[in-house]
Short mmCIF file of C-alpha atoms and ligand atoms in Angstrom, two decimals:
data_model
loop_
_atom_site.label_atom_id
_atom_site.label_comp_id
_atom_site.label_asym_id
_atom_site.label_seq_id
_atom_site.Cartn_x
_atom_site.Cartn_y
_atom_site.Cartn_z
CA MET A 1 11.63 -16.94 -23.08
CA LYS A 2 8.73 -17.96 -25.27
CA ALA A 3 6.26 -15.12 -25.76
CA GLN A 4 3.34 -17.35 -24.82
CA THR A 5 4.75 -17.95 -21.32
CA LEU A 6 4.97 -14.23 -20.65
CA ILE A 7 1.28 -13.65 -20.17
CA ASP A 8 -1.41 -15.30 -18.11
CA TYR A 9 -3.27 -15.62 -21.43
CA THR A 10 -6.61 -16.96 -20.26
CA ARG A 11 -7.06 -13.99 -17.92
CA THR A 12 -6.68 -11.55 -20.85
CA LEU A 13 -9.66 -13.19 -22.56
CA ASP A 14 -12.05 -11.84 -19.91
CA CYS A 15 -11.63 -8.35 -21.40
CA ILE A 16 -14.51 -7.47 -23.73
CA HIS A 17 -12.87 -4.19 -24.90
CA CYS A 18 -15.76 -2.06 -23.66
CA GLY A 19 -13.42 0.75 -22.62
CA LEU A 20 -15.28 1.57 -19.40
CA CYS A 21 -11.98 1.43 -17.52
CA ILE A 22 -10.17 3.98 -19.64
CA SER A 23 -11.35 7.19 -18.01
CA ALA A 24 -10.59 5.76 -14.56
CA CYS A 25 -6.94 5.08 -15.37
CA PRO A 26 -4.49 7.69 -14.02
CA THR A 27 -1.80 6.93 -16.61
CA TYR A 28 -4.30 7.28 -19.46
CA LYS A 29 -5.39 10.60 -17.97
CA LEU A 30 -1.77 11.76 -18.21
CA THR A 31 -1.07 10.62 -21.75
CA ALA A 32 -4.46 10.19 -23.48
CA SER A 33 -2.75 7.28 -25.20
CA GLU A 34 -4.53 3.90 -25.60
CA PRO A 35 -1.45 1.74 -24.78
CA SER A 36 -1.23 3.52 -21.40
CA SER A 37 -4.79 2.47 -20.52
CA PRO A 38 -5.98 -0.81 -18.95
CA ARG A 39 -7.64 -1.92 -22.22
CA GLY A 40 -4.52 -0.96 -24.15
CA ARG A 41 -2.24 -2.86 -21.79
CA ILE A 42 -4.41 -5.97 -21.97
CA HIS A 43 -4.38 -5.68 -25.76
CA LEU A 44 -0.57 -5.52 -25.68
CA MET A 45 -0.37 -8.53 -23.35
CA ARG A 46 -2.62 -10.53 -25.63
CA ALA A 47 -0.66 -9.53 -28.71
CA VAL A 48 2.56 -10.72 -27.05
CA ALA A 49 0.93 -13.99 -26.00
CA GLU A 50 -0.31 -14.57 -29.56
CA GLY A 51 3.15 -13.84 -30.96
CA GLU A 52 2.03 -10.76 -32.90
CA ILE A 53 4.49 -8.41 -31.20
CA GLU A 54 7.72 -8.74 -29.23
CA ALA A 55 7.90 -8.13 -25.51
CA ASP A 56 10.36 -5.33 -26.25
CA ALA A 57 11.42 -2.21 -24.35
CA SER A 58 8.29 -0.22 -25.25
CA PHE A 59 6.08 -3.10 -24.05
CA ALA A 60 8.03 -3.27 -20.78
CA GLU A 61 7.75 0.51 -20.36
CA GLU A 62 3.93 0.40 -20.60
CA MET A 63 3.89 -2.36 -17.97
CA ASP A 64 6.20 -0.35 -15.68
CA PHE A 65 4.19 2.86 -16.19
CA CYS A 66 1.10 1.19 -14.69
CA LEU A 67 0.61 2.01 -10.99
CA LEU A 68 -1.15 -1.27 -10.27
CA CYS A 69 -3.77 0.86 -8.52
CA ARG A 70 -6.56 -1.51 -9.70
CA HIS A 71 -9.01 1.33 -10.28
CA CYS A 72 -9.73 -0.42 -13.58
CA GLU A 73 -10.92 -3.51 -11.68
CA SER A 74 -13.51 -1.51 -9.74
CA VAL A 75 -15.20 -0.25 -12.90
CA CYS A 76 -14.81 -3.34 -15.11
CA PRO A 77 -18.13 -5.07 -15.88
CA SER A 78 -16.36 -8.21 -17.01
CA GLY A 79 -14.45 -8.94 -13.80
CA VAL A 80 -11.00 -8.70 -15.37
CA GLU A 81 -8.42 -9.42 -12.66
CA PHE A 82 -6.03 -6.76 -13.87
CA GLY A 83 -3.83 -6.79 -10.75
CA ALA A 84 -3.10 -10.51 -11.05
CA LEU A 85 -2.51 -10.13 -14.79
CA MET A 86 0.01 -7.36 -14.30
CA GLU A 87 1.83 -9.11 -11.45
CA HIS A 88 2.22 -12.21 -13.61
CA THR A 89 3.43 -10.20 -16.59
CA ARG A 90 5.97 -8.28 -14.53
CA SER A 91 7.16 -11.50 -12.94
CA GLU A 92 7.87 -13.07 -16.31
CA LEU A 93 9.48 -9.91 -17.69
CA GLY A 94 11.82 -9.67 -14.68
CA PRO A 95 14.33 -6.83 -14.24
CA ARG A 96 15.50 -5.71 -17.70
CA THR A 97 19.12 -4.83 -16.93
CA PHE A 98 21.96 -6.17 -14.81
CA LEU A 99 21.70 -3.06 -12.64
CA GLY A 100 17.95 -3.60 -12.36
CA ARG A 101 18.51 -7.20 -11.26
CA VAL A 102 21.08 -6.22 -8.64
CA SER A 103 19.07 -3.31 -7.26
CA SER A 104 15.82 -5.28 -7.05
CA LYS A 105 17.60 -8.14 -5.22
CA LEU A 106 19.26 -5.67 -2.86
CA GLY A 107 16.11 -3.60 -2.38
CA PHE A 108 13.79 -6.51 -1.74
CA GLY A 109 16.46 -8.25 0.38
CA LEU A 110 16.66 -5.12 2.53
CA LEU A 111 12.93 -5.15 3.23
CA THR A 112 13.16 -8.61 4.76
CA LYS A 113 15.98 -7.92 7.23
CA ARG A 114 15.19 -5.76 10.23
CA PRO A 115 18.83 -5.13 11.28
CA LEU A 116 19.64 -3.87 7.78
CA LEU A 117 16.52 -1.71 7.68
CA ARG A 118 17.55 -0.26 11.05
CA LEU A 119 21.02 0.49 9.75
CA VAL A 120 19.67 2.21 6.63
CA ALA A 121 17.20 4.25 8.69
CA ALA A 122 19.94 5.35 11.11
CA SER A 123 22.28 6.26 8.22
CA LEU A 124 19.55 8.21 6.45
CA ARG A 125 18.76 10.11 9.63
CA LEU A 126 22.43 11.06 9.93
CA ALA A 127 22.56 12.06 6.26
CA GLN A 128 19.45 14.21 6.70
CA GLN A 129 20.79 15.90 9.83
CA THR A 130 24.21 16.66 8.33
CA GLY A 131 22.77 17.97 5.05
CA LEU A 132 24.34 15.10 3.08
CA VAL A 133 20.97 14.20 1.52
CA ARG A 134 20.72 17.65 -0.09
CA LEU A 135 24.25 17.21 -1.49
CA ILE A 136 23.74 13.67 -2.82
CA ALA A 137 20.19 14.02 -4.19
CA PRO A 138 21.10 16.11 -7.28
CA LEU A 139 23.70 13.49 -8.27
CA LEU A 140 21.02 10.79 -8.45
CA GLY A 141 18.96 12.51 -11.14
CA GLU A 142 15.21 11.89 -11.01
CA ARG A 143 15.58 9.30 -8.23
CA GLY A 144 17.19 11.95 -6.01
CA GLN A 145 13.78 13.58 -5.73
CA ALA A 146 12.50 10.47 -3.94
CA LEU A 147 15.32 10.88 -1.42
CA THR A 148 14.49 14.51 -0.70
CA ASN A 149 10.79 13.64 -0.48
CA LEU A 150 11.44 11.30 2.45
CA PRO A 151 10.14 12.61 5.77
CA SER A 152 12.56 13.19 8.65
CA ILE A 153 13.63 9.79 9.92
CA PRO A 154 12.54 9.56 13.57
CA SER A 155 14.95 9.00 16.47
CA ALA A 156 16.01 5.49 17.50
CA LYS A 157 13.59 5.66 20.44
CA GLU A 158 10.67 6.42 18.14
CA ARG A 159 11.75 3.55 15.89
CA GLU A 160 11.50 0.96 18.68
CA LEU A 161 9.44 -2.10 17.83
CA LEU A 162 6.05 -2.63 19.43
CA PRO A 163 5.62 -4.63 22.66
CA GLU A 164 4.61 -8.25 22.09
CA ARG A 165 1.46 -7.82 24.18
CA THR A 166 -0.63 -4.76 25.01
CA PRO A 167 -3.63 -5.45 27.25
CA SER A 168 -6.96 -3.68 27.05
CA SER A 169 -8.51 -2.22 30.16
CA ARG A 170 -11.98 -3.27 29.01
CA GLU A 171 -13.41 -6.33 30.72
CA ASP A 172 -14.95 -7.67 27.52
CA SER A 173 -11.64 -7.51 25.63
CA THR A 174 -10.86 -9.88 22.78
CA PRO A 175 -7.41 -10.57 21.29
CA VAL A 176 -6.13 -9.47 17.88
CA THR A 177 -2.72 -9.85 16.29
CA LEU A 178 -0.98 -7.02 14.46
CA LEU A 179 1.30 -7.05 11.44
CA GLU A 180 4.11 -4.63 12.28
CA GLY A 181 5.26 -4.01 8.68
CA CYS A 182 8.66 -3.48 7.08
CA VAL A 183 9.21 0.27 6.70
CA MET A 184 6.40 1.25 9.07
CA PRO A 185 8.47 1.04 12.29
CA GLU A 186 11.35 2.93 10.66
CA LEU A 187 9.38 5.79 9.09
CA LEU A 188 6.02 5.86 10.85
CA GLY A 189 6.48 4.10 14.19
CA ARG A 190 4.09 6.63 15.70
CA VAL A 191 1.30 5.28 13.46
CA ASN A 192 1.95 1.75 14.74
CA ARG A 193 1.82 2.96 18.34
CA ALA A 194 -1.38 4.90 17.65
CA THR A 195 -2.84 1.74 16.12
CA VAL A 196 -2.10 -0.30 19.24
CA ARG A 197 -3.52 2.40 21.51
CA VAL A 198 -6.72 2.71 19.51
CA LEU A 199 -7.21 -1.06 19.31
CA ALA A 200 -6.66 -1.42 23.05
CA ALA A 201 -9.15 1.39 23.73
CA ALA A 202 -11.67 -0.37 21.51
CA GLY A 203 -11.38 -3.47 23.71
CA HIS A 204 -8.69 -5.53 22.03
CA GLU A 205 -5.69 -7.15 23.61
CA VAL A 206 -3.01 -6.54 20.95
CA LEU A 207 -0.50 -9.32 20.24
CA VAL A 208 2.50 -8.64 17.98
CA PRO A 209 4.07 -12.03 17.22
CA ALA A 210 7.85 -11.67 17.60
CA ASN A 211 8.46 -14.35 14.98
CA GLN A 212 6.57 -12.54 12.19
CA PRO A 213 8.81 -11.87 9.20
CA THR A 214 9.77 -8.26 8.58
CA CYS A 215 7.81 -8.02 5.33
CA CYS A 216 4.52 -9.49 4.01
CA GLY A 217 5.81 -9.59 0.43
CA SER A 218 3.34 -7.15 -1.11
CA LEU A 219 5.96 -4.84 -2.66
CA GLN A 220 7.71 -7.88 -4.11
CA ALA A 221 4.52 -9.28 -5.65
CA HIS A 222 3.41 -5.95 -7.10
CA ASN A 223 6.76 -5.58 -8.78
CA GLY A 224 6.87 -9.06 -10.21
CA ALA A 225 9.19 -10.77 -7.70
CA LEU A 226 6.69 -13.57 -7.18
CA ASP A 227 9.19 -16.19 -5.99
CA GLU A 228 10.34 -13.91 -3.17
CA ALA A 229 6.70 -12.99 -2.42
CA ARG A 230 5.82 -16.70 -2.10
CA ILE A 231 8.61 -17.35 0.40
CA LEU A 232 7.55 -14.38 2.54
CA ALA A 233 3.87 -15.33 2.38
CA LYS A 234 4.69 -18.80 3.71
CA GLN A 235 6.67 -17.27 6.58
CA VAL A 236 3.83 -14.88 7.47
CA ILE A 237 1.19 -17.64 7.33
CA ALA A 238 3.28 -19.98 9.50
CA ALA A 239 4.04 -17.26 12.08
CA PHE A 240 0.41 -16.20 12.48
CA GLU A 241 -0.90 -19.79 12.51
CA GLU A 242 0.73 -20.06 15.94
CA THR A 243 -1.79 -17.52 17.24
CA GLY A 244 -4.79 -19.68 16.36
CA GLU A 245 -7.80 -18.18 14.64
CA ILE A 246 -7.76 -14.64 16.03
CA PRO A 247 -7.92 -11.73 13.57
CA VAL A 248 -4.76 -10.43 11.90
CA VAL A 249 -4.96 -6.63 11.77
CA THR A 250 -2.99 -4.34 9.49
CA ASN A 251 -2.89 -0.55 9.24
CA SER A 252 -1.43 -0.66 5.75
CA ALA A 253 -3.90 -1.03 2.87
CA GLY A 254 -1.25 -2.43 0.52
CA CYS A 255 -0.27 -5.19 2.95
CA GLY A 256 -3.90 -6.01 3.75
CA SER A 257 -4.92 -6.28 0.13
CA HIS A 258 -2.00 -8.57 -0.62
CA MET A 259 -2.48 -10.79 2.45
CA LYS A 260 -6.18 -11.22 1.64
CA GLU A 261 -5.13 -12.61 -1.74
CA TYR A 262 -2.24 -14.85 -0.65
CA ALA A 263 -3.97 -17.87 -2.20
CA ASN A 264 -3.27 -16.46 -5.69
CA LEU A 265 0.42 -17.12 -5.07
CA PHE A 266 -0.14 -20.84 -4.63
CA GLU A 267 -1.98 -22.00 -7.72
CA ASP A 268 0.34 -25.01 -7.95
CA GLU A 269 0.61 -25.84 -4.23
CA ALA A 270 -2.75 -27.10 -2.94
CA ASP A 271 -1.72 -27.45 0.72
CA TRP A 272 -0.32 -23.91 0.89
CA ARG A 273 -3.31 -22.59 -1.01
CA GLU A 274 -5.58 -24.01 1.67
CA ARG A 275 -3.46 -22.56 4.49
CA ALA A 276 -3.38 -19.21 2.66
CA GLU A 277 -7.18 -19.15 2.36
CA ARG A 278 -7.58 -19.88 6.09
CA PHE A 279 -5.07 -17.13 6.93
CA SER A 280 -6.61 -14.57 4.56
CA ALA A 281 -10.04 -15.05 6.12
CA ARG A 282 -8.53 -13.70 9.37
CA VAL A 283 -7.02 -10.54 7.82
CA LYS A 284 -8.76 -7.24 8.61
CA ASP A 285 -7.92 -3.66 7.89
CA LEU A 286 -7.77 -1.53 11.04
CA SER A 287 -10.97 0.27 10.03
CA GLU A 288 -12.82 -3.04 9.55
CA ILE A 289 -11.96 -4.32 13.02
CA LEU A 290 -12.76 -0.96 14.65
CA ALA A 291 -16.10 -0.83 12.88
CA GLU A 292 -17.06 -4.02 14.75
CA ARG A 293 -16.52 -2.40 18.19
CA PRO A 294 -16.84 1.33 17.64
CA LEU A 295 -14.95 3.82 19.75
CA THR A 296 -16.81 6.75 21.19
CA ALA A 297 -14.30 9.54 20.88
CA PRO A 298 -15.24 13.20 20.76
CA ILE A 299 -14.08 15.99 18.51
CA THR A 300 -10.70 17.34 19.52
CA GLU A 301 -9.10 20.75 19.22
CA ASN A 302 -5.74 19.33 18.16
CA VAL A 303 -7.15 18.42 14.74
CA SER A 304 -7.97 21.24 12.31
CA GLY A 305 -11.25 20.91 10.46
CA PRO A 306 -12.83 20.31 8.14
CA ILE A 307 -11.28 16.90 7.57
CA THR A 308 -11.34 14.82 4.42
CA TYR A 309 -10.56 11.20 3.59
CA ASP A 310 -8.58 9.93 0.62
CA ASP A 311 -9.27 6.28 -0.27
CA PRO A 312 -6.06 4.24 -0.59
CA CYS A 313 -6.34 2.22 -3.84
CA HIS A 314 -5.59 -1.06 -2.12
CA LEU A 315 -8.30 -0.43 0.44
CA CYS A 316 -11.14 0.66 -1.90
CA HIS A 317 -10.26 -1.19 -5.12
CA GLY A 318 -8.23 -4.02 -3.57
CA GLN A 319 -10.44 -4.78 -0.55
CA GLY A 320 -13.73 -3.01 -1.23
CA VAL A 321 -13.45 -1.10 2.08
CA ARG A 322 -14.98 2.36 1.68
CA SER A 323 -17.65 3.05 4.29
CA GLU A 324 -15.84 1.88 7.47
CA PRO A 325 -13.12 4.59 7.57
CA ARG A 326 -15.70 7.30 6.86
CA ALA A 327 -17.99 6.00 9.62
CA LEU A 328 -15.10 6.01 12.10
CA LEU A 329 -14.17 9.57 11.16
CA ASP A 330 -17.78 10.69 11.52
CA GLN A 331 -17.87 9.24 15.05
CA THR A 332 -15.32 11.86 16.09
CA GLY A 333 -17.81 14.61 15.32
CA HIS A 334 -15.58 16.49 12.90
CA GLU A 335 -17.05 18.20 9.88
CA ARG A 336 -15.98 15.90 7.03
CA VAL A 337 -15.96 16.94 3.39
CA GLU A 338 -15.67 14.48 0.50
CA LEU A 339 -12.57 14.75 -1.64
CA ARG A 340 -13.25 14.91 -5.40
CA ASP A 341 -12.07 11.73 -7.14
CA SER A 342 -10.91 10.28 -3.82
CA GLU A 343 -10.66 6.78 -5.33
CA SER A 344 -8.08 7.77 -7.93
CA CYS A 345 -4.45 6.96 -7.19
CA CYS A 346 -2.23 9.54 -5.44
CA GLY A 347 0.88 8.24 -7.22
CA SER A 348 2.45 6.52 -4.24
CA ALA A 349 1.75 2.95 -5.42
CA GLY A 350 4.29 1.06 -3.31
CA ILE A 351 7.76 1.89 -4.62
CA TYR A 352 6.42 3.61 -7.79
CA SER A 353 6.96 7.09 -6.30
CA ALA A 354 10.59 6.17 -5.57
CA LEU A 355 11.21 4.66 -9.02
CA ARG A 356 9.25 7.23 -11.06
CA PRO A 357 9.01 10.37 -8.90
CA LYS A 358 8.15 12.67 -11.82
CA ASP A 359 5.19 10.55 -12.96
CA ALA A 360 4.10 10.12 -9.34
CA ALA A 361 4.12 13.90 -8.82
CA LEU A 362 2.10 14.48 -12.02
CA ILE A 363 -0.46 11.90 -10.92
CA LEU A 364 -0.84 13.65 -7.56
CA GLU A 365 -1.37 17.10 -9.15
CA PRO A 366 -5.15 16.88 -9.81
CA LYS A 367 -5.64 15.45 -6.34
CA LEU A 368 -3.82 18.40 -4.80
CA GLU A 369 -6.20 20.66 -6.74
CA ALA A 370 -9.14 18.68 -5.36
CA LEU A 371 -7.74 19.03 -1.84
CA LYS A 372 -7.43 22.79 -2.26
CA ASP A 373 -11.00 23.00 -3.59
CA SER A 374 -12.33 20.91 -0.68
CA GLY A 375 -11.17 23.46 1.90
CA ALA A 376 -10.05 20.62 4.20
CA LYS A 377 -7.38 21.36 6.78
CA THR A 378 -6.66 17.73 7.64
CA LEU A 379 -6.35 14.91 5.15
CA VAL A 380 -6.78 11.38 6.48
CA THR A 381 -5.57 8.23 4.80
CA ALA A 382 -5.15 4.58 5.78
CA ASN A 383 -1.93 3.62 4.06
CA PRO A 384 1.64 4.65 4.94
CA GLY A 385 2.80 5.11 1.33
CA CYS A 386 -0.13 7.44 0.56
CA GLN A 387 0.57 9.37 3.76
CA LEU A 388 4.18 10.04 2.69
CA GLN A 389 3.19 10.90 -0.89
CA TRP A 390 0.56 13.40 0.26
CA GLN A 391 2.96 14.94 2.79
CA ALA A 392 5.57 15.49 0.08
CA GLY A 393 3.03 16.97 -2.37
CA ILE A 394 1.45 19.27 0.20
CA LYS A 395 4.87 20.50 1.31
CA SER A 396 6.00 21.22 -2.26
CA ARG A 397 2.78 23.22 -2.89
CA GLY A 398 3.07 25.04 0.43
CA LEU A 399 -0.49 24.08 1.46
CA ASP A 400 -1.57 24.40 5.07
CA VAL A 401 -3.01 20.89 5.44
CA GLU A 402 -1.97 18.22 7.94
CA VAL A 403 -1.84 14.59 6.79
CA LEU A 404 -2.78 11.95 9.34
CA HIS A 405 -3.20 8.20 9.31
CA ILE A 406 -6.67 7.30 10.55
CA ALA A 407 -5.08 5.69 13.63
CA GLU A 408 -3.42 9.00 14.51
CA LEU A 409 -6.64 10.97 14.18
CA LEU A 410 -8.52 8.49 16.36
CA GLU A 411 -5.70 8.53 18.91
CA ARG A 412 -5.97 12.31 19.18
CA SER A 413 -9.66 11.97 19.86
CA LEU A 414 -8.93 9.46 22.61
CA GLU A 415 -6.40 11.85 24.14
CA ALA A 416 -9.11 14.50 24.33
CA ARG A 417 -11.55 12.02 25.88
CA ASP A 418 -9.06 10.75 28.47
S1 SF4 B 1 -3.93 -0.58 -12.49
FE1 SF4 B 1 -4.30 1.64 -12.44
S2 SF4 B 1 -2.67 2.53 -13.71
FE2 SF4 B 1 -2.72 0.33 -14.15
S3 SF4 B 1 -4.05 0.12 -15.93
FE3 SF4 B 1 -5.38 -0.15 -14.12
S4 SF4 B 1 -6.18 1.91 -13.67
FE4 SF4 B 1 -4.42 2.16 -15.07
S1 SF4 B 2 -13.59 -2.31 -18.41
FE1 SF4 B 2 -12.85 -4.43 -18.28
S2 SF4 B 2 -13.71 -5.44 -20.07
FE2 SF4 B 2 -13.92 -3.25 -20.45
S3 SF4 B 2 -12.04 -2.71 -21.58
FE3 SF4 B 2 -11.59 -2.36 -19.41
S4 SF4 B 2 -10.66 -4.29 -18.71
FE4 SF4 B 2 -11.68 -4.73 -20.68
#
């Protein structure tokens, strides 16, 4: 591969080297090393594009070390699109080893096939219940930690897919469609059900198109599998086009951020770019749609206060959604405390915590300190990956804090009201 084709060169030129992004970067905070900062990574990309250095193993390592949290984008005065730059670079680098190629094909292939996901979830549940996970994990080295960090896989009943239509009892109800997600039904089906219940209570008929593909392609895109991401994006767009112009709701910040930027995948396909833009205009995070028709739900005793909210990177930096979740939480009447540095990454970052569990745990450390200092008894997030990462970190520290998705907290308030 020619070095020049590795990098989306023109995008690197937006960087004016001011360094304002450096202190926001979680990997720089860990290493205090310039190449592990956004400015340093852009400098490396540009040097490769200009043929000054090779795209060797140390270059690839700095690209892999990045969480793609996009905190650097939020603070950049020059509008550098770091996320798009990194996705392009990773795409051109591709998996570095044969094993890497095989496992990424298998892993990403798995995410797109519901029957296979079901089989893996059922097998994992069995392995957890028989103690096999504890036996196997040490044999897998660092990656074994990701296996032991997994929550208990729910029963088959709890992993059932959502009904295609859930009506609202409100007379002024309006329809929305819901993206069901790939791992969400298998690991956090209760969050999906809470989402439907809360939407219905807010006056939305909830449609879950049966023909939606299993995966929106966000994990693929973030990890450089752009061809696969393009195929999945086309399937998602086509499936939801059949539901007209009604909003497409997601309860996963990573999926929402990616679906709102589908057009970036189709720079060379004008017709798909246009369809992607029309689709993306319909995409809303759960908190955005609920903010339009607020719920009135009172404080409930089955949530311990005070509560705090941690901003998922792909909601605050990727979508600019910050005030809506806080406003919804405040409607419940709970005492809410702000979490120090709530916009910095928790280390989940899609499959990063599975691929680099040690780095992910180190990145979570200061946030666990902030949680302790906040005195909160319930931590609320709006992204499934963050929820699992926080649960694992809180468990390993032995903290007495419950982690809830915002849909779950709102559902508990509705239970108290009803
Ligand atoms: S995306 Fe996050 S980890 Fe990567 S360079 Fe930007 S701030 Fe650092
Ligand atoms: S803040 Fe933006 S312009 Fe400044 S160094 Fe970072 S990426 Fe470059």
